[in-house]
Amino acid sequence: MKTFKASFSSKTTTFWFNDSMLSLPARLKGERLIFVTDEQVFASHTRLFKNFETIVVPAGETHKHQGTVDRIVLQLIERKADRKSILVGVGGGVVTDMAGYAASVYMRGIRFGFVPTTILAMVDAAIGGKNGVDVGVYKNLVGTIRQPDFLLYDFALLKSLPHEQWVNGFAEVIKHAAIKDARMFSGLENTTVAKLKRDKTALASLIERNAKIKIRVVQADEFEVGERRLLNFGHTLGHAIENELALMHGHAIAVGMVYAAQISSWVKGFAQHSRLVTLLEQFELPTNARFDLDKALAVASMDKKREGNTMNFVLLNRLGNAVVHKIPIDDLAAWFRQV
Amino acid sequence: MKTFKASFSSKTTTFWFNDSMLSLPARLKGERLIFVTDEQVFASHTRLFKNFETIVVPAGETHKHQGTVDRIVLQLIERKADRKSILVGVGGGVVTDMAGYAASVYMRGIRFGFVPTTILAMVDAAIGGKNGVDVGVYKNLVGTIRQPDFLLYDFALLKSLPHEQWVNGFAEVIKHAAIKDARMFSGLENTTVAKLKRDKTALASLIERNAKIKIRVVQADEFEVGERRLLNFGHTLGHAIENELALMHGHAIAVGMVYAAQISSWVKGFAQHSRLVTLLEQFELPTNARFDLDKALAVASMDKKREGNTMNFVLLNRLGNAVVHKIPIDDLAAWFRQV
């Protein structure tokens, strides 16, 4: 086990890497822990929850809405959870986003922590305090920014992770490499999902490296007025097609990254487009999708990155070096059509 | 018009006293304002909203729930409100609580301000950043603490305020006097609701004095770990009977204050119980109510002021001097029975 602490504007979050979920009661002695997980994680790891108070919600992005958060709140009331209780979200990004949101509003905010069970949640979704739910097709339209007290990384939980979820998570790893870490990008070019599944040491180190990239960006700009926007690389189009095509998040943003890379080559002279496409393919991610452009643009126009008639769009100068570029919504439509 | 600025942990709130709601667009030049009000306020002041984008919600505490906030969010989406839009809640505490909450979670937080239209909202509810909704009988069980950008006091709006709402608001004025301002308490003993309705200067000065009491307490302890708890004087029992008996908030906490004053006399030797009762009566507030004690205790046990088996209960040493006293829930039941 390895402890790492990261300070944010109003809280220090403790990261326990290479730990076991069962050590949580000892690490948080004397605290009342209430767990939130989804039916799928609960079914795969029922034994782990044996001695824990656990709220189980339906699995999947389609349940990431206010109604599910309302159910968590009602269960907290039934269990007479008070302001000192700690909510622990165990699952992928959907669970951690909703658990963090429920904890942020229950009694105007109780403490919470996460045990991410997917690659995507470990390297991205569970880090940085963004939480919330979708409203219809609009991703994460409602939520707050509030940091968790802790994240515990239990790599044993990955054993039950379906292969497509491994692939899904590596999209955010490749995104981190593309915007922030050219050396990691080269490293990824020399490996595959299958190799990383076998090499637990390499995997643990890669996950920790990615967690720390995300942590540093969030520390620099917790409330997303600058630097943090870079993490949205591939996400404008990605979010716009994710719910419409019922794609996994990673698959949607892989397509979004290819589009953004193409626009980067036109606007910024980005010359490594093909390396990005090749790496995404090597990690079994899609690099194109059939979608209704007008529908996607309508969804994108409600994106949180929009400001009036311009979009804060993320482009690459080169691998490892990204920049926010303000694009008028109308131009964005024209660019997307040309890709 | 008189400007007053108050700094909180992450925001400075501007107070415009003695102003007109119609001056808002000039005060916030270039900003997109979206108003939220209720059917009652809208009907009484339709002309005021003529040139404003306005979301109208049903009036009354029974509509203070997640469903109404969901409706506000859907209307914000329909109107394509972005992160730079400012939500302006115009109304009593129910409206300002919901507008503040909707603004706090829409796109993970947009700016907001209030134009309080009731005495209660002017002196209490709209100040201090607490927002949220009820869950069933549980008052304000879900919400956040987030400060508004501004409060604008337009006393002309009070013209349409029903008499019972004047009375309702003075309960919080008397509470402020009881816990923080013995001199104001004496001043109140020399006036009445009717006199204050006629004397606009005295009223404006009283409202400003109360707003500043609330501001100072919140500045000292924004997240309610100490000092701010004093504002809950009368609120444990008050909240427990408010929804059950469908009382107005001020009426419920008037009864709660009488109970808390009685307990104060036993526990703290508080000797001015009868002055408090007399002043409440002078302001036409109830000093007793028939209620089901077991039901009230069940609701009180879910109160946010509970910590495990104890309640942070507010008692008076003397008028103008209050203290938080930890009372085991079981003792509280016994005390309430004896009052």
XYZ file of C-alpha atoms in Angstrom:
678
model
C 0.000 0.000 0.000
C 1.178 3.481 -0.846
C -0.363 6.693 0.503
C -0.433 9.901 -1.515
C -2.067 13.147 -0.419
C -3.298 15.870 -2.760
C -4.520 19.258 -1.547
C -7.365 21.016 -3.297
C -8.971 24.384 -2.528
C -11.008 23.210 0.416
C -9.902 19.676 1.121
C -6.943 17.299 1.120
C -7.751 14.017 -0.572
C -5.917 10.846 0.486
C -5.058 8.318 -2.229
C -4.388 4.748 -1.110
C -2.822 2.949 -4.071
C -2.465 -0.838 -4.134
C -4.761 -1.327 -1.171
C -7.702 -3.569 -0.291
C -11.267 -2.360 0.035
C -11.589 -4.470 3.173
C -9.021 -2.294 4.927
C -11.365 0.727 4.782
C -12.958 0.276 8.228
C -9.485 0.185 9.777
C -8.321 3.235 7.805
C -11.440 5.163 8.898
C -11.766 3.847 12.409
C -14.797 4.989 14.366
C -16.539 6.428 11.307
C -19.890 5.248 10.035
C -19.408 4.151 6.428
C -22.346 3.705 4.072
C -21.504 2.113 0.727
C -23.141 2.807 -2.628
C -22.562 0.434 -5.505
C -24.410 -0.891 -8.543
C -26.055 -4.260 -9.083
C -23.276 -5.445 -11.356
C -20.407 -4.658 -8.991
C -22.435 -6.003 -6.077
C -23.097 -9.273 -7.929
C -19.412 -9.677 -8.833
C -18.111 -8.918 -5.339
C -20.989 -9.755 -2.988
C -18.625 -11.192 -0.383
C -16.734 -7.886 -0.111
C -19.901 -6.076 0.994
C -20.889 -8.717 3.549
C -20.177 -6.624 6.632
C -20.948 -3.221 5.108
C -24.152 -1.151 5.040
C -24.712 -0.988 1.297
C -27.096 0.874 -0.996
C -27.345 -0.914 -4.360
C -28.490 1.022 -7.437
C -29.195 -0.220 -10.977
C -26.104 -0.404 -13.210
C -25.383 1.648 -16.294
C -25.355 5.141 -17.753
C -29.125 5.029 -18.421
C -29.641 5.130 -14.647
C -27.350 8.124 -14.168
C -30.153 10.584 -13.519
C -31.780 12.507 -10.697
C -34.231 9.690 -9.945
C -31.405 7.377 -8.890
C -29.853 10.078 -6.700
C -33.287 10.624 -5.119
C -33.344 6.889 -4.288
C -29.925 7.099 -2.638
C -31.145 10.068 -0.574
C -34.271 8.191 0.526
C -32.138 5.245 1.606
C -29.829 7.554 3.554
C -32.903 8.896 5.355
C -34.185 5.381 6.044
C -30.800 4.450 7.497
C -30.815 7.652 9.533
C -27.464 8.722 8.095
C -26.346 11.946 9.801
C -23.913 14.717 8.887
C -20.963 12.686 10.184
C -21.637 9.608 8.030
C -19.259 8.906 5.143
C -20.633 7.738 1.802
C -18.335 5.374 -0.112
C -18.986 4.962 -3.827
C -17.730 1.607 -5.157
C -17.919 1.260 -8.917
C -17.209 2.914 -12.225
C -17.694 6.581 -13.042
C -21.486 6.378 -13.056
C -21.532 5.169 -9.445
C -18.799 7.501 -8.196
C -20.413 10.508 -9.932
C -23.785 9.773 -8.339
C -22.395 8.865 -4.912
C -20.337 12.067 -4.881
C -23.374 14.077 -5.908
C -25.701 12.482 -3.358
C -23.095 13.101 -0.634
C -22.648 16.710 -1.779
C -26.322 17.558 -1.355
C -27.497 15.234 1.449
C -27.858 17.445 4.522
C -26.053 20.089 2.407
C -22.963 17.936 2.161
C -21.524 14.937 3.980
C -18.063 13.398 3.502
C -17.475 10.797 0.830
C -14.792 8.631 -0.738
C -14.444 6.254 -3.653
C -13.261 2.753 -4.463
C -13.099 2.905 -8.278
C -13.592 -0.500 -9.902
C -12.870 0.355 -13.548
C -9.762 1.624 -15.316
C -11.717 4.698 -16.401
C -12.793 5.585 -12.880
C -9.288 4.911 -11.520
C -7.480 7.191 -13.961
C -10.139 9.823 -14.491
C -13.781 9.811 -13.387
C -13.267 9.334 -9.648
C -10.587 12.048 -9.448
C -11.131 15.792 -9.296
C -14.436 16.288 -7.526
C -16.740 16.633 -10.508
C -19.930 14.761 -9.791
C -23.506 14.759 -11.006
C -26.038 13.196 -13.304
C -27.248 13.416 -16.870
C -30.455 15.224 -17.827
C -31.890 13.395 -20.832
C -29.201 13.317 -23.524
C -27.166 16.029 -21.802
C -24.192 14.524 -19.984
C -23.480 15.648 -16.417
C -25.659 18.706 -16.822
C -26.436 18.792 -13.130
C -23.926 18.330 -10.327
C -21.324 20.018 -8.168
C -17.553 20.187 -7.824
C -16.604 18.812 -4.420
C -13.535 16.745 -3.552
C -13.739 13.285 -1.986
C -11.981 12.588 1.310
C -10.229 9.559 -0.139
C -9.766 7.236 -3.086
C -8.784 3.640 -2.456
C -7.297 1.654 -5.333
C -7.926 -2.086 -4.993
C -6.540 -3.620 -8.188
C -7.998 -7.020 -7.249
C -11.386 -5.562 -8.228
C -10.250 -5.380 -11.860
C -10.358 -9.195 -12.108
C -14.067 -9.122 -12.849
C -13.884 -6.179 -15.259
C -15.201 -7.091 -18.738
C -12.692 -6.674 -21.555
C -14.654 -3.850 -23.205
C -14.375 -1.886 -19.960
C -10.589 -2.216 -20.045
C -10.625 -0.813 -23.567
C -13.045 1.906 -22.460
C -10.672 3.092 -19.733
C -7.608 3.282 -21.930
C -9.232 6.019 -23.993
C -8.697 8.418 -21.079
C -5.138 7.119 -20.616
C -4.415 7.893 -24.270
C -6.081 11.296 -23.819
C -3.773 12.089 -20.882
C -0.781 11.087 -22.985
C -1.971 13.170 -25.941
C -2.496 16.367 -23.972
C 0.179 16.107 -21.272
C 2.731 13.314 -21.562
C 4.453 12.558 -24.874
C 6.772 10.079 -23.141
C 3.816 8.062 -21.847
C 2.371 8.190 -25.372
C 5.538 6.512 -26.700
C 5.370 3.963 -23.890
C 1.792 3.093 -24.800
C 2.844 2.562 -28.420
C 4.941 -0.360 -27.159
C 2.185 -2.187 -25.302
C -1.400 -3.444 -25.638
C -4.452 -4.051 -23.475
C -3.613 -7.772 -23.326
C -0.029 -7.111 -22.165
C -1.187 -4.692 -19.463
C -3.769 -7.177 -18.200
C -0.932 -9.667 -17.633
C 1.667 -7.264 -16.221
C 0.203 -6.103 -12.902
C 3.238 -4.014 -11.985
C 3.207 -2.095 -15.252
C -0.551 -1.630 -14.930
C -0.381 -0.329 -11.358
C 2.360 2.088 -12.319
C 0.445 3.289 -15.406
C -2.722 3.870 -13.371
C -0.830 5.792 -10.699
C 0.895 7.916 -13.346
C -2.442 8.776 -14.913
C -4.098 9.498 -11.585
C -1.291 11.946 -10.853
C -1.605 13.685 -14.230
C -5.294 14.238 -13.515
C -4.587 15.352 -9.927
C -2.017 17.942 -11.049
C -4.319 19.424 -13.679
C -7.185 19.672 -11.197
C -4.932 21.203 -8.536
C -3.883 23.870 -11.027
C -7.474 24.756 -11.923
C -10.082 23.068 -9.771
C -13.043 25.052 -11.078
C -12.136 24.787 -14.735
C -11.453 28.299 -15.856
C -8.221 27.406 -17.693
C -5.869 24.401 -17.561
C -8.563 21.892 -16.552
C -10.361 22.519 -19.831
C -7.567 20.578 -21.536
C -9.044 17.403 -20.050
C -12.011 17.950 -22.344
C -9.915 16.942 -25.378
C -12.229 14.812 -27.521
C -15.154 15.423 -25.187
C -17.248 17.984 -27.069
C -18.126 15.645 -29.906
C -17.629 12.648 -27.588
C -20.361 13.738 -25.197
C -22.600 14.748 -28.091
C -22.624 11.224 -29.546
C -22.192 9.156 -26.375
C -25.800 9.039 -25.228
C -27.300 9.268 -28.708
C -25.383 6.218 -29.968
C -25.322 4.539 -26.533
C -21.539 4.302 -26.805
C -19.277 3.691 -23.852
C -17.635 6.923 -22.750
C -14.139 5.904 -23.834
C -15.335 4.781 -27.235
C -17.199 8.055 -27.762
C -14.236 10.229 -26.812
C -11.869 8.121 -28.949
C -13.960 9.223 -31.925
C -14.050 12.763 -30.506
C -10.239 12.784 -30.230
C -9.815 11.751 -33.852
C -12.077 14.629 -34.929
C -10.277 17.084 -32.646
C -6.901 15.879 -33.939
C -8.019 16.417 -37.521
C -9.187 19.949 -36.707
C -5.878 20.468 -34.847
C -3.977 19.630 -38.020
C -5.912 22.301 -39.936
C -5.867 24.986 -37.259
C -2.636 24.315 -35.381
C -0.544 22.396 -37.905
C -0.678 19.303 -35.664
C 1.294 16.683 -37.608
C 0.909 13.502 -35.532
C -2.699 12.677 -36.347
C -1.859 9.223 -37.671
C 0.087 8.225 -34.539
C -3.002 9.010 -32.454
C -5.279 7.016 -34.761
C -2.861 4.086 -34.768
C -2.569 4.033 -30.970
C -6.355 4.147 -30.530
C -6.677 1.204 -32.932
C -3.898 -0.665 -31.110
C -5.983 -0.252 -27.932
C -9.046 -1.617 -29.755
C -10.848 1.737 -29.694
C -13.059 3.028 -32.525
C -11.718 5.920 -34.601
C -14.916 6.733 -36.440
C -18.666 6.440 -35.971
C -21.790 7.032 -38.019
C -23.833 9.704 -36.345
C -26.379 12.379 -37.169
C -24.282 15.558 -37.316
C -27.205 17.931 -36.774
C -28.374 16.024 -33.727
C -24.824 15.938 -32.381
C -24.446 19.689 -32.913
C -27.729 20.339 -31.137
C -26.489 18.367 -28.126
C -23.061 20.029 -28.328
C -24.696 23.453 -28.248
C -25.849 22.655 -24.690
C -22.357 21.544 -23.713
C -21.040 23.131 -20.512
C -17.979 24.247 -22.458
C -20.122 26.617 -24.498
C -20.032 30.334 -23.705
C -22.689 32.205 -25.670
C -21.894 31.487 -29.322
C -18.393 30.122 -28.860
C -17.112 26.783 -27.693
C -13.940 26.257 -25.658
C -12.524 23.532 -27.876
C -9.299 21.650 -27.107
C -6.718 21.266 -29.867
C -3.227 19.744 -29.997
C -0.094 21.604 -31.027
C 1.791 18.326 -30.817
C 1.524 15.146 -28.765
C 1.816 16.105 -25.082
C 0.923 19.740 -25.769
C -2.692 20.900 -25.899
C -4.366 24.282 -26.010
C -7.875 25.685 -25.578
C -9.145 27.321 -28.760
C -12.338 29.363 -28.834
C -14.346 28.311 -31.886
C -17.639 29.927 -32.915
C -20.357 27.255 -32.783
C -21.084 27.792 -36.484
C -17.462 27.186 -37.472
C -17.440 24.053 -35.360
C -20.317 22.709 -37.432
C -18.371 23.441 -40.623
C -15.193 21.776 -39.298
C -17.101 18.667 -38.182
C -18.662 18.382 -41.642
C -15.247 18.431 -43.281
C -13.645 15.750 -41.120
C -29.892 53.013 -2.555
C -27.124 51.803 -0.283
C -24.490 49.246 -1.222
C -22.979 46.872 1.308
C -20.462 44.130 0.530
C -19.917 41.020 2.627
C -17.067 38.578 2.015
C -17.561 34.869 2.521
C -15.098 31.997 2.056
C -15.275 31.887 -1.705
C -17.325 34.880 -2.747
C -18.143 38.497 -1.952
C -21.869 39.148 -1.927
C -23.185 42.610 -2.787
C -26.233 43.872 -0.880
C -28.251 46.657 -2.484
C -30.594 48.014 0.178
C -33.477 50.324 -0.678
C -33.217 49.632 -4.376
C -35.591 48.793 -7.211
C -35.744 45.415 -8.924
C -35.946 47.233 -12.251
C -32.432 48.570 -11.764
C -30.959 45.047 -11.947
C -30.168 45.035 -15.677
C -28.208 48.285 -15.232
C -26.383 46.973 -12.157
C -25.443 43.785 -14.044
C -24.819 45.256 -17.448
C -24.042 42.822 -20.233
C -25.054 39.775 -18.203
C -27.824 37.404 -19.193
C -30.320 37.327 -16.321
C -32.903 34.569 -16.004
C -35.531 35.114 -13.314
C -37.248 32.481 -11.192
C -40.355 33.387 -9.251
C -43.573 31.758 -8.076
C -47.094 32.118 -9.429
C -48.171 34.304 -6.528
C -45.327 36.830 -6.800
C -45.675 36.802 -10.580
C -49.411 37.521 -10.355
C -48.869 40.378 -7.880
C -46.046 42.002 -9.860
C -46.553 40.875 -13.466
C -45.539 44.274 -14.812
C -42.125 44.047 -13.137
C -41.276 40.899 -15.103
C -42.429 42.291 -18.439
C -38.984 42.605 -19.986
C -37.349 39.720 -18.160
C -36.894 36.061 -19.108
C -38.839 34.432 -16.279
C -39.373 30.887 -15.074
C -42.549 30.674 -12.962
C -42.970 27.818 -10.472
C -45.975 26.917 -8.297
C -46.129 28.806 -4.978
C -45.798 27.370 -1.499
C -43.755 25.070 0.715
C -45.525 21.962 -0.652
C -43.751 22.601 -3.961
C -40.337 22.924 -2.337
C -39.071 19.576 -3.560
C -36.726 18.075 -6.117
C -39.437 17.885 -8.756
C -39.728 21.671 -8.890
C -35.948 22.060 -9.121
C -35.951 19.520 -11.959
C -38.496 21.736 -13.750
C -36.285 24.796 -13.319
C -33.343 22.841 -14.762
C -35.386 21.702 -17.764
C -36.414 25.296 -18.434
C -32.795 26.429 -18.195
C -31.930 23.813 -20.817
C -34.813 24.893 -23.043
C -33.622 28.484 -22.798
C -30.049 27.337 -23.524
C -28.738 28.987 -20.374
C -24.948 28.610 -20.264
C -22.336 28.789 -17.497
C -22.247 32.584 -17.675
C -25.997 33.088 -17.156
C -27.146 34.502 -13.821
C -30.238 33.073 -12.123
C -32.242 35.616 -10.107
C -34.668 34.239 -7.506
C -37.513 36.661 -6.779
C -39.732 35.606 -3.897
C -39.836 34.307 -0.379
C -37.535 31.703 1.132
C -39.055 28.831 -0.826
C -38.222 30.489 -4.140
C -34.772 31.745 -3.109
C -33.850 28.331 -1.634
C -34.839 26.541 -4.839
C -33.342 29.131 -7.194
C -30.060 29.019 -5.257
C -30.071 25.241 -5.347
C -30.884 25.014 -9.053
C -28.105 27.532 -9.800
C -25.673 25.592 -7.590
C -26.098 22.359 -9.530
C -26.947 23.513 -13.084
C -23.777 22.936 -15.122
C -22.125 22.304 -11.741
C -22.837 25.824 -10.621
C -23.782 29.115 -12.245
C -23.997 32.537 -10.575
C -27.181 33.620 -8.855
C -28.712 36.456 -6.866
C -31.930 37.178 -5.006
C -34.669 39.768 -4.774
C -36.406 38.706 -1.538
C -40.086 39.683 -1.438
C -40.963 38.733 2.146
C -39.736 39.981 5.517
C -38.563 36.460 6.303
C -36.477 36.148 3.152
C -35.079 39.680 3.603
C -33.848 39.154 7.159
C -32.993 35.476 7.021
C -33.759 32.933 4.302
C -32.078 34.675 1.361
C -28.884 35.378 3.326
C -26.055 32.977 4.029
C -25.939 30.631 1.078
C -27.983 27.743 2.453
C -30.250 26.458 -0.278
C -32.137 23.295 -1.073
C -35.430 21.462 -0.914
C -37.474 19.350 1.463
C -37.672 15.579 1.161
C -41.133 14.558 2.362
C -41.580 15.942 5.887
C -37.848 16.571 6.265
C -37.067 20.260 5.843
C -34.139 21.271 3.624
C -32.703 17.769 3.748
C -31.066 18.174 0.370
C -29.129 21.230 -0.790
C -25.779 22.982 -0.756
C -24.138 25.968 0.884
C -23.171 28.454 -1.809
C -23.283 32.237 -1.592
C -25.305 34.409 -3.979
C -23.564 37.135 -5.988
C -26.060 39.733 -4.808
C -29.197 40.499 -2.842
C -31.361 43.394 -3.908
C -33.852 44.818 -1.399
C -36.844 46.433 -3.069
C -39.165 47.429 -0.208
C -41.901 48.382 -2.671
C -42.449 44.648 -3.160
C -43.709 44.386 0.431
C -46.866 46.297 -0.518
C -48.528 43.125 -1.765
C -47.331 40.965 1.153
C -50.271 39.425 3.075
C -50.440 40.351 6.756
C -49.738 36.787 7.937
C -46.466 36.889 5.981
C -45.430 40.031 7.854
C -46.074 38.219 11.114
C -44.244 35.157 9.786
C -41.103 37.169 9.084
C -40.949 38.857 12.460
C -40.416 35.481 14.130
C -36.872 35.460 12.714
C -36.391 39.098 13.733
C -37.340 38.183 17.314
C -35.023 35.173 17.084
C -32.097 37.403 16.068
C -32.880 39.692 18.996
C -33.129 36.766 21.413
C -29.817 35.193 20.469
C -27.715 38.232 19.531
C -29.151 41.663 20.227
C -30.791 42.477 23.594
C -31.037 46.142 22.610
C -33.036 45.295 19.494
C -35.215 43.045 21.672
C -36.071 46.058 23.864
C -36.755 48.129 20.761
C -39.175 45.525 19.467
C -41.019 45.585 22.777
C -41.935 49.185 21.953
C -43.430 48.529 18.537
C -45.874 46.301 16.652
C -46.385 44.866 13.186
C -48.941 47.578 12.421
C -46.550 50.374 13.447
C -43.712 48.951 11.378
C -45.965 48.638 8.343
C -46.615 52.375 8.578
C -43.088 53.532 9.402
C -41.046 52.724 6.306
C -37.831 54.243 7.683
C -37.978 52.213 10.880
C -38.803 49.106 8.868
C -35.927 49.579 6.409
C -33.525 50.147 9.268
C -34.801 47.081 11.169
C -34.474 44.875 8.086
C -30.945 46.101 7.410
C -29.959 45.548 11.046
C -31.273 41.980 10.909
C -29.631 41.255 7.576
C -26.322 42.357 9.087
C -26.764 40.185 12.183
C -27.283 37.197 9.928
C -24.362 38.185 7.673
C -21.959 38.483 10.626
C -22.929 35.092 12.051
C -22.519 33.429 8.660
C -19.168 35.147 8.058
C -17.926 33.805 11.398
C -18.973 30.232 10.593
C -20.165 29.716 7.034
C -20.305 25.929 7.193
C -22.029 25.724 10.557
C -19.575 24.028 12.843
C -20.042 26.529 15.688
C -21.485 30.049 15.883
C -23.925 29.582 12.985
C -25.708 26.872 14.945
C -27.106 29.627 17.175
C -29.399 30.618 14.308
C -31.174 27.304 14.854
C -32.735 28.629 18.082
C -36.312 27.332 18.082
C -35.714 25.379 14.870
C -35.378 21.792 16.108
C -38.953 21.550 17.312
C -40.003 24.230 14.813
C -38.924 22.184 11.797
C -40.370 19.033 13.355
C -43.894 20.506 13.503
C -43.785 22.890 10.549
C -44.594 20.449 7.761
C -46.686 18.122 9.930
C -49.028 20.911 11.021
C -48.637 22.861 7.774
C -47.592 25.910 9.796
C -45.788 28.867 8.331
C -42.098 28.739 9.189
C -42.178 31.735 11.519
C -45.192 30.413 13.384
C -43.541 27.019 13.835
C -40.287 28.439 15.154
C -42.156 30.821 17.463
C -43.522 27.726 19.183
C -40.064 26.143 19.018
C -38.539 29.223 20.670
C -41.005 29.060 23.556
C -40.082 25.397 24.132
C -36.365 26.139 23.877
C -36.745 29.105 26.270
C -38.519 26.882 28.796
C -35.737 24.286 28.556
C -33.218 27.156 28.838
C -34.784 28.187 32.143
C -34.312 24.660 33.514
C -30.837 24.009 32.124
C -29.282 27.479 32.016
C -31.308 29.428 34.578
C -32.678 31.643 31.774
C -35.007 34.061 33.608
C -36.627 36.070 30.774
C -38.971 33.443 29.394
C -42.054 35.581 29.917
C -40.581 38.565 28.038
C -40.037 36.325 25.022
C -43.571 34.930 25.195
C -45.023 38.431 25.566
C -43.062 39.791 22.585
C -44.115 36.872 20.373
C -47.740 37.505 21.327
C -47.325 41.234 20.684
C -46.157 40.309 17.171
C -49.229 38.099 16.728
C -47.210 34.877 16.744
C -48.391 31.614 18.344
C -46.648 30.495 21.528
C -48.073 27.001 21.670
C -49.430 24.344 19.338
C -51.100 20.969 19.646
C -48.895 18.379 18.025
C -48.111 14.689 18.211
C -44.927 14.584 20.282
C -43.836 11.142 19.073
C -44.246 12.143 15.433
C -42.356 15.382 16.089
C -39.530 13.499 17.804
C -39.312 11.067 14.899
C -38.915 13.992 12.485
C -36.483 15.732 14.850
C -34.326 12.604 14.948
C -33.591 13.178 11.238
C -32.730 16.809 11.873
C -29.422 17.913 10.381
C -28.410 19.172 13.827
C -28.324 15.587 15.116
C -24.950 13.894 15.579
C -25.409 10.203 16.387
C -27.505 10.148 19.567
C -27.103 13.784 20.535
C -28.681 16.958 19.252
C -26.956 20.325 19.011
C -29.703 22.275 20.733
C -29.651 26.055 21.157
C -30.407 27.510 24.597
C -30.421 31.041 26.008
C -28.339 32.199 28.941
C -30.142 35.523 28.785
C -31.731 37.635 26.041
C -29.038 38.419 23.473
C -26.826 35.553 24.620
C -27.276 32.032 23.266
C -25.259 28.846 23.488
C -25.203 25.436 21.790
C -25.939 22.639 24.233
C -25.507 18.973 23.295
C -28.587 17.097 24.489
C -28.993 13.318 24.177
C -32.015 12.655 21.941
C -33.700 10.710 24.751
C -33.380 13.614 27.193
C -34.794 15.950 24.571
C -37.915 13.790 24.435
C -38.230 14.010 28.214
C -37.753 17.798 28.209
C -40.326 18.308 25.462
C -42.834 16.207 27.427
C -42.388 18.415 30.490
C -42.841 21.765 28.737
